[in-house]
Short mmCIF file of C-alpha atoms and ligand atoms in Angstrom, two decimals:
data_model
loop_
_atom_site.label_atom_id
_atom_site.label_comp_id
_atom_site.label_asym_id
_atom_site.label_seq_id
_atom_site.Cartn_x
_atom_site.Cartn_y
_atom_site.Cartn_z
CA MET A 25 21.24 -31.16 0.07
CA LYS A 26 18.69 -30.33 -2.62
CA PRO A 27 15.27 -29.54 -1.16
CA HIS A 28 12.25 -31.72 -1.88
CA VAL A 29 10.16 -29.85 -4.49
CA ILE A 30 6.40 -30.04 -3.93
CA THR A 31 3.89 -28.54 -6.33
CA THR A 32 0.50 -29.41 -4.85
CA ILE A 33 -1.27 -28.00 -1.80
CA GLY A 34 -2.58 -31.44 -0.78
CA GLU A 35 0.82 -33.13 -0.69
CA LEU A 36 2.40 -30.24 1.23
CA ARG A 37 -0.38 -30.23 3.84
CA THR A 38 -0.12 -33.97 4.40
CA ILE A 39 3.65 -33.80 4.96
CA LEU A 40 3.55 -30.72 7.24
CA ASP A 41 0.63 -32.02 9.33
CA GLY A 42 2.56 -35.25 9.85
CA ARG A 43 5.78 -33.47 10.83
CA ARG A 44 3.96 -31.18 13.30
CA ALA A 45 2.11 -34.18 14.77
CA GLY A 46 5.55 -35.66 15.43
CA GLY A 47 6.44 -32.54 17.45
CA GLU A 48 8.50 -30.73 14.80
CA THR A 49 8.42 -26.96 14.29
CA VAL A 50 8.10 -25.41 10.84
CA GLY A 51 9.88 -22.27 9.58
CA PHE A 52 8.41 -20.69 6.44
CA VAL A 53 10.01 -18.30 3.93
CA PRO A 54 7.65 -17.04 1.18
CA THR A 55 9.38 -15.70 -1.95
CA MET A 56 8.85 -14.99 -5.64
CA GLY A 57 12.06 -16.83 -6.54
CA TYR A 58 15.17 -15.75 -8.45
CA LEU A 59 16.76 -16.14 -5.06
CA HIS A 60 19.71 -14.11 -3.77
CA ASP A 61 21.43 -13.83 -0.42
CA GLY A 62 18.63 -11.62 0.97
CA HIS A 63 16.34 -14.65 0.62
CA GLY A 64 19.20 -16.86 1.86
CA SER A 65 19.41 -14.80 5.06
CA LEU A 66 15.72 -15.48 5.79
CA MET A 67 16.30 -19.21 5.24
CA ARG A 68 19.26 -19.15 7.62
CA ALA A 69 17.17 -17.26 10.19
CA ALA A 70 14.56 -20.03 9.88
CA SER A 71 17.11 -22.78 10.48
CA GLY A 72 16.32 -22.94 14.21
CA ASN A 73 13.12 -24.77 13.23
CA ASP A 74 13.07 -28.53 12.69
CA LEU A 75 11.91 -28.09 9.08
CA VAL A 76 12.33 -25.08 6.78
CA VAL A 77 9.83 -24.63 3.96
CA ALA A 78 10.33 -21.94 1.31
CA SER A 79 7.79 -21.11 -1.37
CA ILE A 80 8.38 -19.76 -4.85
CA PHE A 81 5.31 -18.22 -6.42
CA VAL A 82 5.16 -15.21 -8.71
CA ASN A 83 1.74 -14.08 -7.59
CA PRO A 84 -0.28 -12.50 -10.42
CA LEU A 85 -2.61 -10.81 -7.91
CA GLN A 86 0.06 -8.41 -6.72
CA PHE A 87 1.03 -7.15 -10.20
CA ALA A 88 -1.01 -4.45 -11.90
CA ALA A 89 -1.53 -4.36 -15.68
CA GLY A 90 1.65 -3.07 -17.30
CA GLU A 91 3.91 -4.23 -14.45
CA ASP A 92 6.57 -6.93 -14.84
CA LEU A 93 4.56 -10.14 -14.18
CA ASP A 94 5.55 -11.75 -17.48
CA SER A 95 9.17 -10.64 -17.42
CA TYR A 96 9.78 -11.34 -13.72
CA PRO A 97 13.08 -13.30 -13.63
CA ARG A 98 12.88 -17.06 -12.98
CA ASP A 99 15.56 -19.72 -12.39
CA LEU A 100 14.25 -22.81 -10.63
CA ALA A 101 17.52 -24.76 -10.87
CA GLY A 102 19.50 -21.88 -9.30
CA ASP A 103 16.79 -21.41 -6.65
CA GLN A 104 16.91 -25.10 -5.69
CA ALA A 105 20.68 -24.86 -5.22
CA LEU A 106 20.51 -21.68 -3.10
CA ALA A 107 17.65 -23.02 -1.00
CA GLY A 108 19.50 -26.32 -0.43
CA ASP A 109 22.68 -24.48 0.57
CA ASN A 110 20.67 -22.51 3.13
CA GLY A 111 19.00 -25.46 4.83
CA VAL A 112 15.60 -25.51 3.12
CA GLY A 113 14.03 -28.99 3.34
CA ILE A 114 10.93 -28.38 1.22
CA LEU A 115 10.49 -25.98 -1.69
CA PHE A 116 6.81 -25.35 -2.47
CA VAL A 117 6.48 -24.31 -6.12
CA PRO A 118 2.78 -24.24 -7.04
CA THR A 119 1.46 -23.28 -10.46
CA VAL A 120 -0.99 -20.39 -10.84
CA ALA A 121 -3.74 -22.98 -11.54
CA GLU A 122 -2.91 -24.80 -8.28
CA MET A 123 -3.18 -21.58 -6.28
CA TYR A 124 -6.14 -20.04 -8.13
CA PRO A 125 -8.07 -22.97 -9.67
CA PHE A 126 -11.19 -20.89 -10.27
CA GLY A 127 -9.35 -18.06 -12.02
CA PRO A 128 -9.66 -14.58 -10.57
CA VAL A 129 -10.31 -14.69 -6.80
CA LEU A 130 -13.63 -13.47 -5.41
CA THR A 131 -12.19 -13.29 -1.90
CA SER A 132 -9.49 -10.79 -1.05
CA VAL A 133 -7.71 -9.74 2.15
CA ALA A 134 -7.24 -5.98 2.44
CA VAL A 135 -5.39 -4.35 5.33
CA ALA A 136 -6.85 -0.85 5.33
CA ASP A 137 -4.83 2.32 5.97
CA LEU A 138 -1.38 0.65 6.07
CA SER A 139 -1.90 -0.57 2.49
CA GLU A 140 -2.97 2.80 1.16
CA ARG A 141 0.15 4.77 2.03
CA TRP A 142 3.52 5.10 0.21
CA ASP A 143 3.94 2.06 -2.07
CA GLY A 144 0.20 1.52 -1.86
CA ALA A 145 -0.42 5.00 -3.28
CA SER A 146 1.84 4.20 -6.25
CA ARG A 147 0.56 0.61 -6.62
CA PRO A 148 -3.09 0.68 -5.45
CA THR A 149 -3.86 -3.05 -5.87
CA HIS A 150 -0.47 -4.38 -4.79
CA PHE A 151 -0.86 -4.95 -1.06
CA ALA A 152 -4.29 -6.60 -1.32
CA GLY A 153 -2.62 -9.06 -3.70
CA VAL A 154 0.20 -9.62 -1.21
CA ALA A 155 -2.09 -9.97 1.84
CA THR A 156 -4.35 -12.38 -0.05
CA VAL A 157 -1.56 -14.68 -1.22
CA VAL A 158 0.26 -14.59 2.13
CA SER A 159 -2.92 -15.45 4.05
CA LYS A 160 -3.53 -18.26 1.55
CA LEU A 161 0.04 -19.53 1.99
CA PHE A 162 -0.36 -19.35 5.79
CA ASN A 163 -3.55 -21.42 5.50
CA ILE A 164 -1.71 -23.97 3.36
CA ILE A 165 1.43 -24.18 5.54
CA GLY A 166 -0.39 -24.08 8.89
CA PRO A 167 1.09 -23.06 12.26
CA CYS A 168 4.68 -21.94 11.75
CA THR A 169 7.17 -19.13 12.20
CA ALA A 170 7.35 -17.04 9.00
CA TYR A 171 10.36 -14.93 8.03
CA PHE A 172 10.08 -11.68 6.06
CA GLY A 173 12.71 -9.13 5.02
CA GLU A 174 12.72 -5.58 6.35
CA LYS A 175 13.68 -4.70 2.77
CA ASP A 176 9.91 -4.62 2.12
CA PHE A 177 9.20 -2.66 5.27
CA GLN A 178 5.62 -1.69 4.48
CA GLN A 179 4.80 -5.27 3.45
CA LEU A 180 6.17 -6.54 6.79
CA ALA A 181 4.03 -4.02 8.73
CA ILE A 182 0.95 -5.09 6.75
CA ILE A 183 1.57 -8.82 7.30
CA ARG A 184 2.11 -8.30 11.05
CA ARG A 185 -1.15 -6.38 11.28
CA MET A 186 -3.06 -8.95 9.19
CA VAL A 187 -1.83 -11.80 11.42
CA ALA A 188 -2.85 -9.88 14.56
CA ASP A 189 -6.23 -8.75 13.20
CA LEU A 190 -7.20 -12.23 11.93
CA SER A 191 -5.56 -14.27 14.76
CA ILE A 192 -3.59 -16.29 12.22
CA PRO A 193 -1.49 -18.91 14.09
CA VAL A 194 1.82 -17.73 12.62
CA ASP A 195 4.70 -15.94 14.35
CA VAL A 196 6.11 -13.27 12.06
CA VAL A 197 9.84 -12.50 12.26
CA GLY A 198 11.42 -9.51 10.46
CA CYS A 199 15.01 -9.91 9.20
CA PRO A 200 17.58 -7.18 8.35
CA ILE A 201 18.21 -5.94 4.80
CA ILE A 202 21.09 -7.67 2.99
CA ARG A 203 23.01 -5.26 0.73
CA GLU A 204 25.54 -5.39 -2.09
CA PRO A 205 29.04 -4.13 -1.15
CA ASP A 206 28.22 -0.60 -2.41
CA GLY A 207 25.06 -0.41 -0.27
CA LEU A 208 22.36 -1.27 -2.84
CA ALA A 209 19.73 -3.50 -1.22
CA MET A 210 19.69 -6.92 -2.89
CA SER A 211 16.59 -7.46 -5.05
CA SER A 212 15.60 -9.86 -7.80
CA ARG A 213 14.69 -6.74 -9.81
CA ASN A 214 18.31 -5.44 -9.72
CA THR A 215 18.91 -7.78 -12.66
CA TYR A 216 16.82 -5.42 -14.84
CA LEU A 217 19.29 -2.54 -14.32
CA SER A 218 21.64 -1.47 -17.13
CA GLU A 219 25.28 -0.98 -16.10
CA GLN A 220 24.70 2.78 -15.86
CA HIS A 221 21.51 2.48 -13.83
CA ARG A 222 23.09 -0.14 -11.57
CA ALA A 223 25.91 2.30 -10.76
CA ALA A 224 23.38 5.10 -10.16
CA ALA A 225 21.17 2.92 -7.94
CA VAL A 226 23.48 3.43 -4.97
CA ILE A 227 21.81 6.86 -4.64
CA LEU A 228 18.92 5.26 -2.72
CA ARG A 229 21.18 4.17 0.14
CA ARG A 230 23.05 7.50 -0.01
CA THR A 231 19.80 9.42 0.27
CA LEU A 232 18.84 7.36 3.31
CA ASP A 233 22.32 8.07 4.75
CA THR A 234 21.68 11.82 4.38
CA GLY A 235 18.42 11.58 6.32
CA GLN A 236 19.93 9.24 8.90
CA ALA A 237 22.93 11.52 9.55
CA MET A 238 20.66 14.54 9.97
CA LEU A 239 18.32 12.75 12.38
CA GLU A 240 21.16 11.26 14.41
CA ALA A 241 22.87 14.64 14.67
CA ALA A 242 19.71 16.20 16.08
CA GLU A 243 20.61 17.48 19.51
CA SER A 244 18.71 15.81 22.26
CA HIS A 245 16.31 17.70 24.49
CA ASN A 246 17.52 21.34 24.53
CA GLY A 247 19.32 21.49 21.22
CA PRO A 248 18.05 22.61 17.82
CA ALA A 249 15.08 20.51 16.85
CA VAL A 250 15.06 18.79 13.47
CA THR A 251 11.76 18.63 11.63
CA VAL A 252 10.34 15.95 9.35
CA GLU A 253 10.05 18.55 6.62
CA ALA A 254 13.73 19.56 6.91
CA VAL A 255 14.87 15.92 6.73
CA GLU A 256 12.67 15.20 3.73
CA THR A 257 13.89 18.35 1.98
CA ALA A 258 17.53 17.37 2.54
CA MET A 259 16.84 13.84 1.26
CA THR A 260 15.06 15.20 -1.83
CA ALA A 261 18.12 17.35 -2.55
CA ALA A 262 20.39 14.32 -2.03
CA ILE A 263 18.63 12.17 -4.61
CA GLY A 264 18.41 15.18 -6.93
CA VAL A 265 22.16 14.98 -7.61
CA GLU A 266 21.63 11.73 -9.54
CA PRO A 267 20.06 12.59 -12.90
CA LEU A 268 19.32 8.91 -13.69
CA ALA A 269 17.07 8.52 -10.63
CA ARG A 270 13.41 9.61 -10.69
CA LEU A 271 12.03 9.90 -7.17
CA ASP A 272 8.65 8.27 -6.49
CA TYR A 273 8.42 9.13 -2.78
CA LEU A 274 10.51 9.50 0.30
CA ALA A 275 9.26 9.84 3.85
CA VAL A 276 10.09 9.89 7.53
CA VAL A 277 7.47 7.66 9.19
CA ASP A 278 6.43 6.03 12.43
CA PRO A 279 7.57 2.39 12.07
CA LEU A 280 4.28 0.92 13.32
CA THR A 281 1.62 3.15 11.78
CA LEU A 282 3.67 4.29 8.75
CA SER A 283 2.20 7.76 9.31
CA THR A 284 4.19 10.98 9.53
CA PRO A 285 5.27 11.58 13.14
CA ASP A 286 3.92 14.82 14.69
CA LYS A 287 7.24 15.52 16.35
CA LEU A 288 10.69 13.97 16.29
CA GLU A 289 11.20 13.11 19.95
CA PRO A 290 14.85 12.52 20.92
CA GLY A 291 15.36 8.81 21.52
CA SER A 292 12.35 7.79 19.41
CA THR A 293 12.79 5.44 16.44
CA VAL A 294 11.60 6.45 12.99
CA GLN A 295 11.79 4.73 9.62
CA LEU A 296 13.06 6.40 6.45
CA LEU A 297 11.38 5.11 3.29
CA ILE A 298 12.33 5.71 -0.33
CA ALA A 299 11.17 4.53 -3.76
CA ALA A 300 12.70 5.64 -7.05
CA HIS A 301 12.79 4.66 -10.70
CA LEU A 302 16.12 3.92 -12.37
CA GLY A 303 15.12 3.74 -16.02
CA ASP A 304 12.15 1.36 -16.14
CA THR A 305 13.03 -0.31 -12.84
CA ARG A 306 11.39 0.77 -9.61
CA LEU A 307 13.49 0.19 -6.49
CA ILE A 308 12.64 0.61 -2.80
CA ASP A 309 14.78 0.89 0.31
CA ASN A 310 14.46 1.96 3.95
CA CYS A 311 16.30 2.23 7.23
CA SER A 312 15.58 2.60 10.92
CA VAL A 313 16.96 5.64 12.79
CA VAL A 314 17.00 6.69 16.43
CA VAL A 315 16.45 10.46 16.64
CA GLY A 316 19.50 12.02 18.33
CA GLY A 317 21.54 8.88 17.65
CA PRO A 318 21.66 5.51 19.36
CA ALA A 319 21.72 5.60 23.17
CA ALA A 320 25.29 5.80 24.45
CA THR A 321 26.33 2.47 25.91
CA ASP A 322 27.82 2.38 29.40
CA PRO A 323 31.63 2.58 29.38
CA PRO A 324 33.29 -0.77 30.08
CA PRO A 325 34.01 -1.29 33.81
CA ARG A 326 37.50 -0.17 34.76
CA ALA A 327 39.86 -2.86 35.98
CA LYS A 328 40.56 -2.58 39.71
CA PRO A 329 44.13 -1.51 40.43
P1 LIG B 568 10.53 -11.42 -2.97
O1 LIG B 568 11.04 -12.68 -3.57
O2 LIG B 568 11.16 -10.18 -3.54
O3 LIG B 568 9.03 -11.37 -2.89
O4 LIG B 568 11.03 -11.43 -1.45
C1 LIG B 568 10.75 -12.51 -0.61
C2 LIG B 568 11.19 -12.16 0.79
O5 LIG B 568 12.59 -11.87 0.79
C3 LIG B 568 10.49 -10.92 1.36
O6 LIG B 568 10.20 -11.12 2.74
C4 LIG B 568 11.53 -9.84 1.16
O7 LIG B 568 11.40 -8.76 2.06
C5 LIG B 568 12.80 -10.62 1.42
N1 LIG B 568 13.96 -9.93 0.82
C6 LIG B 568 14.10 -9.54 -0.47
N2 LIG B 568 15.26 -8.87 -0.63
C7 LIG B 568 15.87 -8.84 0.59
C8 LIG B 568 17.08 -8.28 1.08
N3 LIG B 568 17.93 -7.61 0.28
N4 LIG B 568 17.40 -8.45 2.38
C9 LIG B 568 16.54 -9.12 3.21
N5 LIG B 568 15.37 -9.66 2.81
C10 LIG B 568 15.03 -9.53 1.52
#
């Protein structure tokens, strides 16, 4: 069924307050639209709630001058169809004037430290724009469970911290990355890629694979230790074989603090992050790795003779 499209904050609040008063739970999926199956997976994850609300808002605050705000792809008819197919009941599609009626905001939410690293170093105003719009959307939607993709791993860490620091009554759920068959993480921005750059873009996943294999092969306890530096050097060499890719950063980080781990303890979980330009398009990807490989599972019990 096609979702009910709502464009004003007032109407959305009235409906959601009424539904919650009737005992219903709300699942919320914030997006910038041009939906693909990565977004669809978040909507399906939210389907355990009585009502699923998705938002489509290309938020000017999180784009710097010279970035792709004006050219960001849009397709409301396609988005309505995908959202309906994935169980969304309400699609909130506010205009910029509805969200920011006084023009530029004077109030901004900034999550220090986490926002300054990695993507934040390359895009210094980006995460304040994200944290501000997400806190605004949470205030509009009200108590709910909100679903975010691990595709934007740093964003997810920032939102979790913002919700904890400000006691926002929202449960945040992270959902796995959905990939194309060749391993490229789905992204609305993949549509910008030329045929050549699209083929080359698989190097991001391959570079993560290189780091993952090295970390998983690290011998536990007494064996040769692997260092962060060695993994990052191997990953830098891996992306270097693709002349069409220009590396922005890659890193082995602690998944909570996003800082460089002092030591790679066997059995600990680390996150590999990467960002690279393919032509004019900047892509990001990441993966979670257990140092020394995943814990061996117990062998299945043997049948009694
Ligand atoms: P966006 O429309 O790009 O702002 O993304 C909206 C939400 O969808 C964010 O929580 C993203 O992390 C998530 N998302 C985008 N791409 C993917 C993907 N390939 N797999 C899983 N989640 C995704």
